[in-house]
Tab-separated table of C-alpha atoms in Angstrom:
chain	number	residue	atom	x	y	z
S	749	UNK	CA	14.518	186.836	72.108
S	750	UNK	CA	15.818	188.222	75.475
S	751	UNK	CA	18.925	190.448	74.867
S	752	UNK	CA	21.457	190.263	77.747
S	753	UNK	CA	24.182	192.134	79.134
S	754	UNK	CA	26.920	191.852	81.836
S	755	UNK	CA	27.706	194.916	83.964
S	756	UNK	CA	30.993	194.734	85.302
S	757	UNK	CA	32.556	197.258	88.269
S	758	UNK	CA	35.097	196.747	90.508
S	759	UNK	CA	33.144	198.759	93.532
S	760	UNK	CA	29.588	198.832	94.810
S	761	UNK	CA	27.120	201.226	92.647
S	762	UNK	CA	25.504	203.880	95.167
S	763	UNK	CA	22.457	205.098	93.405
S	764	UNK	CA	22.717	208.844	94.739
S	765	UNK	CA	26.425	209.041	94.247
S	766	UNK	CA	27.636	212.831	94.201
S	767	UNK	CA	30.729	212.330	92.551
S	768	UNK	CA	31.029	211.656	88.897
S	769	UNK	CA	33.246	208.402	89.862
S	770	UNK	CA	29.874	206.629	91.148
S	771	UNK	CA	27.513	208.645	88.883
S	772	UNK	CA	28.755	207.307	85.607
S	773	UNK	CA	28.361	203.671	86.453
S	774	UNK	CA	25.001	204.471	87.795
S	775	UNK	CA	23.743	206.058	84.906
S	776	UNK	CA	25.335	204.001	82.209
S	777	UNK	CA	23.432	200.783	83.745
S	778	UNK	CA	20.431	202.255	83.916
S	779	UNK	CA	21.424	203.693	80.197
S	780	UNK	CA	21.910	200.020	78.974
S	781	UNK	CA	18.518	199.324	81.049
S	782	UNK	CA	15.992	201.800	79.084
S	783	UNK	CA	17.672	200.048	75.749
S	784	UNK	CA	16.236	197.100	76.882
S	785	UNK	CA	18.599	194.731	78.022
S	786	UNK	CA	18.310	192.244	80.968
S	787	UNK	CA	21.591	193.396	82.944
S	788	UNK	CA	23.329	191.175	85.101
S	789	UNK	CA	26.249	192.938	87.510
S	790	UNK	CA	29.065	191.920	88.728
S	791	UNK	CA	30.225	194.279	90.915
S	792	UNK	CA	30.566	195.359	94.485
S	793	UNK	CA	34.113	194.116	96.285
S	794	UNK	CA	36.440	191.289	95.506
S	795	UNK	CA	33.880	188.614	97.483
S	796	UNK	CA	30.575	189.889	95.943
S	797	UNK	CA	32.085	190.510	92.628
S	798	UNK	CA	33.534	186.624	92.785
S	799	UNK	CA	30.567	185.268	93.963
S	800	UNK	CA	28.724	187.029	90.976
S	801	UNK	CA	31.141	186.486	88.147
S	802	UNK	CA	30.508	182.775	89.468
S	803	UNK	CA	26.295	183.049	89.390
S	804	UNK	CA	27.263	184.646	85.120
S	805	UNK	CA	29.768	181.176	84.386
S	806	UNK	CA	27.009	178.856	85.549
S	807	UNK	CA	24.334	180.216	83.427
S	808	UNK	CA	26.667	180.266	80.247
S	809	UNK	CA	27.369	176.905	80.949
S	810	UNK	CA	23.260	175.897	81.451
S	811	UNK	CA	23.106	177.710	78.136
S	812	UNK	CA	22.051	181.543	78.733
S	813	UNK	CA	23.100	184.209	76.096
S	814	UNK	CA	24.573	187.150	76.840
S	815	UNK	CA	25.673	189.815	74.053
S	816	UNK	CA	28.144	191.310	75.118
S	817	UNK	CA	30.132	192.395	78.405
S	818	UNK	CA	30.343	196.438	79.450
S	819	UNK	CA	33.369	197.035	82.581
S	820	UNK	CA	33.406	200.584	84.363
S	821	UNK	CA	36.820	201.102	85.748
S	822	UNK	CA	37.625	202.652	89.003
S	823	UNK	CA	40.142	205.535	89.977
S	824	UNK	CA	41.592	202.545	91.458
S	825	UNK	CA	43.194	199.546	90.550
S	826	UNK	CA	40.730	196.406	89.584
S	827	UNK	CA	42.683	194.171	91.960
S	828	UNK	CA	42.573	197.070	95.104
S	829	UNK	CA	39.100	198.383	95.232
S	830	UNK	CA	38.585	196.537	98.479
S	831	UNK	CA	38.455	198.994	101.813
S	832	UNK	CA	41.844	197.444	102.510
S	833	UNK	CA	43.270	197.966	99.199
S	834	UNK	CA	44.873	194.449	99.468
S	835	UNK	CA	45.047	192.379	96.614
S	836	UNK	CA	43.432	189.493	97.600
S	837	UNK	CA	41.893	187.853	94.396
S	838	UNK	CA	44.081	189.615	91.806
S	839	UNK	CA	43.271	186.919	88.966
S	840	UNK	CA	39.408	187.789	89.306
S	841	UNK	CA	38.748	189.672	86.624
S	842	UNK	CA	41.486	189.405	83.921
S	843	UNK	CA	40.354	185.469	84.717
S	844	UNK	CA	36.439	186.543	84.204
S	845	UNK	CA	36.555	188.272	81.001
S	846	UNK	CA	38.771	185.543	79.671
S	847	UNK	CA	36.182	183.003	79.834
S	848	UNK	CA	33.561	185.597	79.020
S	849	UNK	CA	35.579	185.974	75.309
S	850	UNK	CA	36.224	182.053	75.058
S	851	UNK	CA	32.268	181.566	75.305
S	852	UNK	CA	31.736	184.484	72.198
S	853	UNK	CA	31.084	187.279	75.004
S	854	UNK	CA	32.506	190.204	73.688
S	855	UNK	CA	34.480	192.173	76.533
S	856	UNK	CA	34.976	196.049	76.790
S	857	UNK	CA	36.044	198.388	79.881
S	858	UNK	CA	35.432	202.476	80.202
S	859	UNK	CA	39.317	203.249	81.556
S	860	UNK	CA	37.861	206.240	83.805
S	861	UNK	CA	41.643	207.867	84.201
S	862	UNK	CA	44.964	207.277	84.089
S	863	UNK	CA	46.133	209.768	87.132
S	864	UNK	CA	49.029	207.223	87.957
S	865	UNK	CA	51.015	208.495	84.842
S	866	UNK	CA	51.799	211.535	85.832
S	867	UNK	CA	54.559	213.457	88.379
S	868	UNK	CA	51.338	214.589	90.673
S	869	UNK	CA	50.667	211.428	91.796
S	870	UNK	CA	53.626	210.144	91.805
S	871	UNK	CA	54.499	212.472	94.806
S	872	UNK	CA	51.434	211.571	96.279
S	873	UNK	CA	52.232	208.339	97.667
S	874	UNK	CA	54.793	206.966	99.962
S	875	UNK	CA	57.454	204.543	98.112
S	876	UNK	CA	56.262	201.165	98.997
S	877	UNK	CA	52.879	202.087	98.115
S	878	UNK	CA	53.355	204.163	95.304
S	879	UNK	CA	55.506	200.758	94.008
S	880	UNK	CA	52.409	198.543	95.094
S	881	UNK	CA	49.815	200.853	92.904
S	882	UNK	CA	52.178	201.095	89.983
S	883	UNK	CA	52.345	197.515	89.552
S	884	UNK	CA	48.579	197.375	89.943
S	885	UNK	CA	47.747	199.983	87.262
S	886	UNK	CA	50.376	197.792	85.001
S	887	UNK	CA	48.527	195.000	85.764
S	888	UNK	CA	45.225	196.418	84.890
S	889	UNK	CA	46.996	197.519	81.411
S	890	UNK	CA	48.306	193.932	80.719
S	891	UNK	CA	44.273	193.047	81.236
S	892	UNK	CA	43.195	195.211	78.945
S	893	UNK	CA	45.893	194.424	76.067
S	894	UNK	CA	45.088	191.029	75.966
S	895	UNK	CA	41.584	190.860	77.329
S	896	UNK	CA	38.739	192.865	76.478
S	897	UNK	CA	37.710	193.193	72.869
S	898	UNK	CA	37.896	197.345	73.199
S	899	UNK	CA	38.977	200.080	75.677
S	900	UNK	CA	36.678	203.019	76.173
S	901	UNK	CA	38.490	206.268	77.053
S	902	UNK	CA	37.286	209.727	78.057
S	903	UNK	CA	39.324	210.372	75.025
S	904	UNK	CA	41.233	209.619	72.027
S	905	UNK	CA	44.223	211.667	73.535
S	906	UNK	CA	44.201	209.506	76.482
S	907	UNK	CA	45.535	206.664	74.619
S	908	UNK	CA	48.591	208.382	73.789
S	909	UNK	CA	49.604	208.339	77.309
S	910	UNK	CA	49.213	204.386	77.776
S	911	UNK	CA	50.501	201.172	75.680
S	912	UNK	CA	47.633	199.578	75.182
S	913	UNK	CA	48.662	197.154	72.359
S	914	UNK	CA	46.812	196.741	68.974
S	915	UNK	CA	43.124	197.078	71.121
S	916	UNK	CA	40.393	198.919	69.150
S	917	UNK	CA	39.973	202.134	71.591
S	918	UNK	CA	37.025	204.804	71.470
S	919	UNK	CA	36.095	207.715	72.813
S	920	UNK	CA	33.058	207.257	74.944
S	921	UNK	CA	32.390	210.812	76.899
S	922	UNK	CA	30.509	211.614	79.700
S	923	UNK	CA	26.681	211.876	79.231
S	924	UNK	CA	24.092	213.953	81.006
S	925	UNK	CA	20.496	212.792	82.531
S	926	UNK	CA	18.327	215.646	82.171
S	927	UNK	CA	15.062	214.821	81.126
S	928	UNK	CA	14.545	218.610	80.051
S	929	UNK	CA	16.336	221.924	79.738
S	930	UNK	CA	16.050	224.342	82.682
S	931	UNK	CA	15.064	228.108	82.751
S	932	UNK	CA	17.569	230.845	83.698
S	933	UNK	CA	16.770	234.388	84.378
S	934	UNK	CA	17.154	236.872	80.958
S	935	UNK	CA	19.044	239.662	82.164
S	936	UNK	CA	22.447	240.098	83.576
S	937	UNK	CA	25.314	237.419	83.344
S	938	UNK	CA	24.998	234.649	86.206
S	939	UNK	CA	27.143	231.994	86.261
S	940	UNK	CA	26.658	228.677	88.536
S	941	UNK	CA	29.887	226.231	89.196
S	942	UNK	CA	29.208	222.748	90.644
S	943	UNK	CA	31.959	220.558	91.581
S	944	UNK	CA	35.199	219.841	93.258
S	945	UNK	CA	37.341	222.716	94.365
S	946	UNK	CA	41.445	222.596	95.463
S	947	UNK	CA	44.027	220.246	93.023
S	948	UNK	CA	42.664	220.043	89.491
S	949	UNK	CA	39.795	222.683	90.390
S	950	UNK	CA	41.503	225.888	91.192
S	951	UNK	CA	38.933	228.530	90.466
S	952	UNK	CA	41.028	231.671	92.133
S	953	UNK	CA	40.727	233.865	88.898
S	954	UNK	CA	37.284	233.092	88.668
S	955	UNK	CA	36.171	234.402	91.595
S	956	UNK	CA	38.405	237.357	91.521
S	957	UNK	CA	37.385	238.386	88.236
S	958	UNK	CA	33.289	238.060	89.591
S	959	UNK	CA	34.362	240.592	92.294
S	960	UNK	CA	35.641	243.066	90.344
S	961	UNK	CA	33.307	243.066	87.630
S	962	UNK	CA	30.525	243.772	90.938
S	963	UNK	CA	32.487	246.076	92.261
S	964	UNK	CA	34.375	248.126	89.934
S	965	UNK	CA	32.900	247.522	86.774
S	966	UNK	CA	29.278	247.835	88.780
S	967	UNK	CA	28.250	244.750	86.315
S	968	UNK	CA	25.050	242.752	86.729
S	969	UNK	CA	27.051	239.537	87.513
S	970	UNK	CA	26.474	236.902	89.826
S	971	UNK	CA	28.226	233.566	90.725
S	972	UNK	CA	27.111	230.670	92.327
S	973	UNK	CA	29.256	227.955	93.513
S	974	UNK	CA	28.211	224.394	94.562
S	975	UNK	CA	30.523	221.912	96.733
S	976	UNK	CA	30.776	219.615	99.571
S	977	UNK	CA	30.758	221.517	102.588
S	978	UNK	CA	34.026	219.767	103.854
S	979	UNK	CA	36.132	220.960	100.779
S	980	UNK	CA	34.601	224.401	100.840
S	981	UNK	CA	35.865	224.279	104.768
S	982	UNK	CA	39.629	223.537	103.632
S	983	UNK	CA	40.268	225.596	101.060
S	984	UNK	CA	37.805	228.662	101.887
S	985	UNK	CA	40.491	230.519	103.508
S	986	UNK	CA	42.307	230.682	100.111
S	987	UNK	CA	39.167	232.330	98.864
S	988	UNK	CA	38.141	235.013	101.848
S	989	UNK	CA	39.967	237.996	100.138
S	990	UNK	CA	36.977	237.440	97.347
S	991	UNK	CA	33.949	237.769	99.311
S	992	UNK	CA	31.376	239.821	98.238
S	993	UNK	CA	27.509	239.955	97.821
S	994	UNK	CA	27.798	238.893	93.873
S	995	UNK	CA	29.763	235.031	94.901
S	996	UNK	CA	27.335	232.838	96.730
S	997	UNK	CA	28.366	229.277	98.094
S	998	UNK	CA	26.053	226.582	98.294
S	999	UNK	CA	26.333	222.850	98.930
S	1000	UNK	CA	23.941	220.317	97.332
S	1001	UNK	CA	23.694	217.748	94.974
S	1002	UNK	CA	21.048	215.426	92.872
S	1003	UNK	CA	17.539	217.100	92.645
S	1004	UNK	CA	18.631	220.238	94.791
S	1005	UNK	CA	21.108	221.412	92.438
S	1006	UNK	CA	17.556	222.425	89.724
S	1007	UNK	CA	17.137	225.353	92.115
S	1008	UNK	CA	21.148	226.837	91.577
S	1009	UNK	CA	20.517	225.737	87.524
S	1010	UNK	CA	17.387	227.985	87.512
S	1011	UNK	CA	18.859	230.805	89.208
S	1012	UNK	CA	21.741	231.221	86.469
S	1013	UNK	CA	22.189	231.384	82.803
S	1014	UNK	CA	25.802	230.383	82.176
S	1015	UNK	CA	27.832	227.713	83.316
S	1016	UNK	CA	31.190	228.045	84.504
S	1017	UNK	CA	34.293	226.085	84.295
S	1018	UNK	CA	37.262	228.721	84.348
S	1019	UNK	CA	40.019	226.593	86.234
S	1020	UNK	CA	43.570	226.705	86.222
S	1021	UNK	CA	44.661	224.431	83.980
S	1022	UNK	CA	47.316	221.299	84.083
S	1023	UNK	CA	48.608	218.277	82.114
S	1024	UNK	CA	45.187	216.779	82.832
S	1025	UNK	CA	43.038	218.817	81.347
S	1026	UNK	CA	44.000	218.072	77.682
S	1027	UNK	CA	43.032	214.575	77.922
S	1028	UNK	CA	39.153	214.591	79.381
S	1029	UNK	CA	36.161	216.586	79.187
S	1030	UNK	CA	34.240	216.509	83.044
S	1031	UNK	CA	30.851	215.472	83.563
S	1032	UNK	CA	30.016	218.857	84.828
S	1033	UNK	CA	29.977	220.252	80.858
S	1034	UNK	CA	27.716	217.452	79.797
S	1035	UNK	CA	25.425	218.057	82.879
S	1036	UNK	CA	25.537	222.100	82.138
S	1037	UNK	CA	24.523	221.100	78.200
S	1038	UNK	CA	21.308	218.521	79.507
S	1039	UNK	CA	20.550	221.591	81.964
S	1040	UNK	CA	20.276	223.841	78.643
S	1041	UNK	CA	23.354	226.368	79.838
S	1042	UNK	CA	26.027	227.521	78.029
S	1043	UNK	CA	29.024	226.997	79.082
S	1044	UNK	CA	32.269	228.996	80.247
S	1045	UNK	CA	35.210	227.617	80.062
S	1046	UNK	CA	38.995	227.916	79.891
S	1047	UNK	CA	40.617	228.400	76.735
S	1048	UNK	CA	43.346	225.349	76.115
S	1049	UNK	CA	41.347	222.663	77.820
S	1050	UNK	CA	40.027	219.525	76.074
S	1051	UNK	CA	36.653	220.848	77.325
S	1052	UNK	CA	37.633	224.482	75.987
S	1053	UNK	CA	38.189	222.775	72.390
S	1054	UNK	CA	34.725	221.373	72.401
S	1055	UNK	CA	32.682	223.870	73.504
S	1056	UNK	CA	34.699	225.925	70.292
S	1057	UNK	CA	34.036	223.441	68.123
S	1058	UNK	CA	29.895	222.729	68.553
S	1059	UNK	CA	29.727	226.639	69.475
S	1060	UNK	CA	28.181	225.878	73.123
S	1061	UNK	CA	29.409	228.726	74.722
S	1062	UNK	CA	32.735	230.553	75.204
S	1063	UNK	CA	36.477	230.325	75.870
S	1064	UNK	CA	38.510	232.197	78.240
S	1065	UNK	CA	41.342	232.770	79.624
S	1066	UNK	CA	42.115	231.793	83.034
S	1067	UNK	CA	43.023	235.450	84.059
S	1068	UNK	CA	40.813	238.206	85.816
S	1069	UNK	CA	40.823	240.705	83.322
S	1070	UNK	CA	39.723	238.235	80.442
S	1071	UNK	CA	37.284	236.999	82.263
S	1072	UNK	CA	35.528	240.177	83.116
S	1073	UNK	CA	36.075	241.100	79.594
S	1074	UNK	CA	33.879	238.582	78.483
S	1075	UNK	CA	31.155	239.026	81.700
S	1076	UNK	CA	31.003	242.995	80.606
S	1077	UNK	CA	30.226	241.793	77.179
S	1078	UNK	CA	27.715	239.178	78.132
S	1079	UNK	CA	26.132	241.046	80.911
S	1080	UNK	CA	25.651	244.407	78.691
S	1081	UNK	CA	24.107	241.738	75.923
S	1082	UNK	CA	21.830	239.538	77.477
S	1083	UNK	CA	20.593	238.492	73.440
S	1084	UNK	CA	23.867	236.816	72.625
S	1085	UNK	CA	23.523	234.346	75.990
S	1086	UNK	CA	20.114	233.505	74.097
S	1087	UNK	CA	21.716	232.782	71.198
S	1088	UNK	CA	24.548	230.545	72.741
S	1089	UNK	CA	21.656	228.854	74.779
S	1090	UNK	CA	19.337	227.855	71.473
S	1091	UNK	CA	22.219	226.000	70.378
S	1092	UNK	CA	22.898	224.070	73.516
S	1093	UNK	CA	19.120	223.768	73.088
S	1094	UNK	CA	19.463	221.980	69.623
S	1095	UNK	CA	22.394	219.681	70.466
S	1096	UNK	CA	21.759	218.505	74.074
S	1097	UNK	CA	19.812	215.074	72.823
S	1098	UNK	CA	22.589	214.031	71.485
S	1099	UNK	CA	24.779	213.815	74.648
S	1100	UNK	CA	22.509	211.554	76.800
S	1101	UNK	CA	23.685	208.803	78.717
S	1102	UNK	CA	21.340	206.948	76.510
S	1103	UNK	CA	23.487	207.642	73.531
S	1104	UNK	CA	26.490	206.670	75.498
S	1105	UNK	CA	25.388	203.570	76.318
S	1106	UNK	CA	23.861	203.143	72.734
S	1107	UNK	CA	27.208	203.472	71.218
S	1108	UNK	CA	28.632	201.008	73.170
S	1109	UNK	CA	26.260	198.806	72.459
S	1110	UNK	CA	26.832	199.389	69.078
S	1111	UNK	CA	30.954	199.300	69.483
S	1112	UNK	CA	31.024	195.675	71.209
S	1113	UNK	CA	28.283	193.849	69.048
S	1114	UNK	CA	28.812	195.363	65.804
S	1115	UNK	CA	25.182	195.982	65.690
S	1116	UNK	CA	22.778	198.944	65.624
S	1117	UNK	CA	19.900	198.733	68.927
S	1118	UNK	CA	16.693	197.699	67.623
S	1119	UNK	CA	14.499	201.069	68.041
S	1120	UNK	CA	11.232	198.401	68.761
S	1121	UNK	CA	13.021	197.522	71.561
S	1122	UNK	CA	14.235	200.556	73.657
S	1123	UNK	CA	11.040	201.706	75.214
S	1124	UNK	CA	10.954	198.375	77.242
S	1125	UNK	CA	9.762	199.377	80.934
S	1126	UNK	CA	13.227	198.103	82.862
S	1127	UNK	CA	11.225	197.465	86.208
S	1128	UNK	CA	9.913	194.934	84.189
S	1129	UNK	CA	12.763	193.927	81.459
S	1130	UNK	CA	15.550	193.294	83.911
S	1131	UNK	CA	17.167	190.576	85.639
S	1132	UNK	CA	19.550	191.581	87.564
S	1133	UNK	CA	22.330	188.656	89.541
S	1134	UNK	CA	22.828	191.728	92.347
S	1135	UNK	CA	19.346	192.207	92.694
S	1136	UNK	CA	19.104	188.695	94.120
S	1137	UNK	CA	21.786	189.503	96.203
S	1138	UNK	CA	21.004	192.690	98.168
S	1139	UNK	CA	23.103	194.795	96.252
């Protein structure tokens, strides 16, 4: 028998998305895909999703199964994902997932952040429209108390933060796509950071610490950093008084980022740290495990506490002098970055999008995936309503 699924998001999916707001819908489709579900989407903006969400009632009611529901949130409100950000359907999806449930469809949504809680954003925005968002992100809460069968969070600690009722929640992390670990040279300590840079991403004592353990501690230590060229361009004067020949900035993403991964053989998140960083671990660290690195990262972070627990590297904290502490260590003992790397090695299987998307499977039916039926060629096994549409 067929096995179905619904794929809901409240924005278009861009297949080569950079940013790990479009690359976690991507890959978690494609995830639920190579399990061997026929997928049908509803997503895109308010019209396409409506039109869509229409397409999924009509076959329900002509009698087509579907098992179960899986929503990615956006940074944004549900209801204000249009380019306009205007509300203009804002009973579309609480209303869709409501008659998903009363035809047995079980309903669940990924809640990708909950920025709106606290002070930083709340001095982001003007009054009116810092009122208007509020009201959405309430709105969006009141949805998922009442209907979806089970919230998805980045994790458990997030739902401390938000009232969301007597709803089973789970943690459901970020996943990685690497079909294969990636070499690194075997001497020296070179570290490669790919990612955002400015609020939330303050890497000051990073590079600070690279410099001086080039030039004073005359350490075998490189650093490679990986943005998009416009954010390099507004914060780069912040970073001038580090330049030297051990920091290299590159921009890139997708395939061309293999190059910068076999080039280094640590991974490096040492960022200042706020509020934020207790609740989520980034995509970055599940992307450095798939590439086979080990992983640097600051002490007190949700990401720090993982990477302590499952030994996949090393803490630090966010200060120059512990940071070339630990880079004179590592870089004078090339053998212990081995030894850090064979466990990445051992556990990286295990944090696949594929897993991901097998647990929720396994969260919203209650059910384990048949293992008969996950090899199923998708260009072959799936249906999908945007397909037919352009999308």
């Amino acid at each position: 028998m067929t096995r179905r699924m619904i794929f809901h998001h409240p924005l278009p999916l861009i297949p080569d998305a950079a940013s790990a707001s479009g690359i976690r819908p991507v890959q978690m489709k494609r995830s639920f895909e190579e399990l061997g579900y026929e997928v049908w989407e509803v997503t895109g903006y308010t019209k396409e999703r409506g039109r869509l969400a229409s397409e999924v009632r009509y076959a329900i009611r002509c009698g087509v199964r579907f098992d179960f529901c899986y929503s990615e949130s956006s940074t944004m409100p549900m209801t204000m994902t249009n380019p306009t950000h205007l509300p203009t359907r804002p009973f579309l999806d609480v209303g869709f997932f409501r008659s998903l449930r009363r035809n047995g469809v079980p309903v669940g949504q990924f809640l990708r952040d909950i920025y709106w809680v606290f002070p930083n954003y709340r001095e982001s925005l003007p009054f009116f429209k810092l009122r208007a968002a509020l009201a959405a992100y309430e709105w969006d809460m009141r949805t998922l108390r009442h209907h979806v069968d089970r919230v998805f969070l980045p994790s458990l600690k997030v739902g401390e933060y938000i009232n969301l009722g007597n709803v089973p929640v789970s943690a459901l992390e970020p996943g990685h796509g690497h079909a294969e670990p990636l070499s690194g040279p075997e001497e020296g300590a070179s570290l490669f950071y790919v990612g955002g840079i400015g609020p939330g991403y303050k890497l000051h004592e990073l590079f600070a610490a690279v410099k001086r353990a080039w030039e004073e501690k005359n350490l075998d230590v490189r650093l490679t950093v990986c943005l998009r060229s416009e954010e390099w361009d507004a914060v780069k004067h912040e970073y001038e008084q580090w330049a030297c020949p051990a920091i290299e900035i590159v921009h890139g993403h997708g395939n061309s980022l293999r190059e910068y991964f076999e080039r280094t053989n640590i991974a490096a998140i040492v960022v200042d740290l706020d509020e934020y960083w207790k609740l989520g671990v980034p995509v970055k660290l599940y992307e450095y495990v798939g590439a086979g690195k080990p992983v640097m990262v600051t002490k007190g972070s949700l990401a720090g506490d993982m990477v302590e627990r499952m030994e996949l590297g090393w803490t630090v904290d966010n200060s120059p002098e512990a940071v070339v502490e630990l880079l004179e260590r590592l870089a004078n003992d090339p053998q212990e970055i081995q030894r850090v790397r064979a466990r990445v090695l051992a556990q990286r299987d295990a944090h696949t999008w594929l897993e991901r998307a097998r647990q929720a499977v396994e969260e919203l039916t209650g059910a384990p995936v048949p293992e008969d039926e996950e090899k199923r060629d998708s260009s072959t096994g799936t249906k999908t309503v945007a397909a037919k549409s352009g999308i």
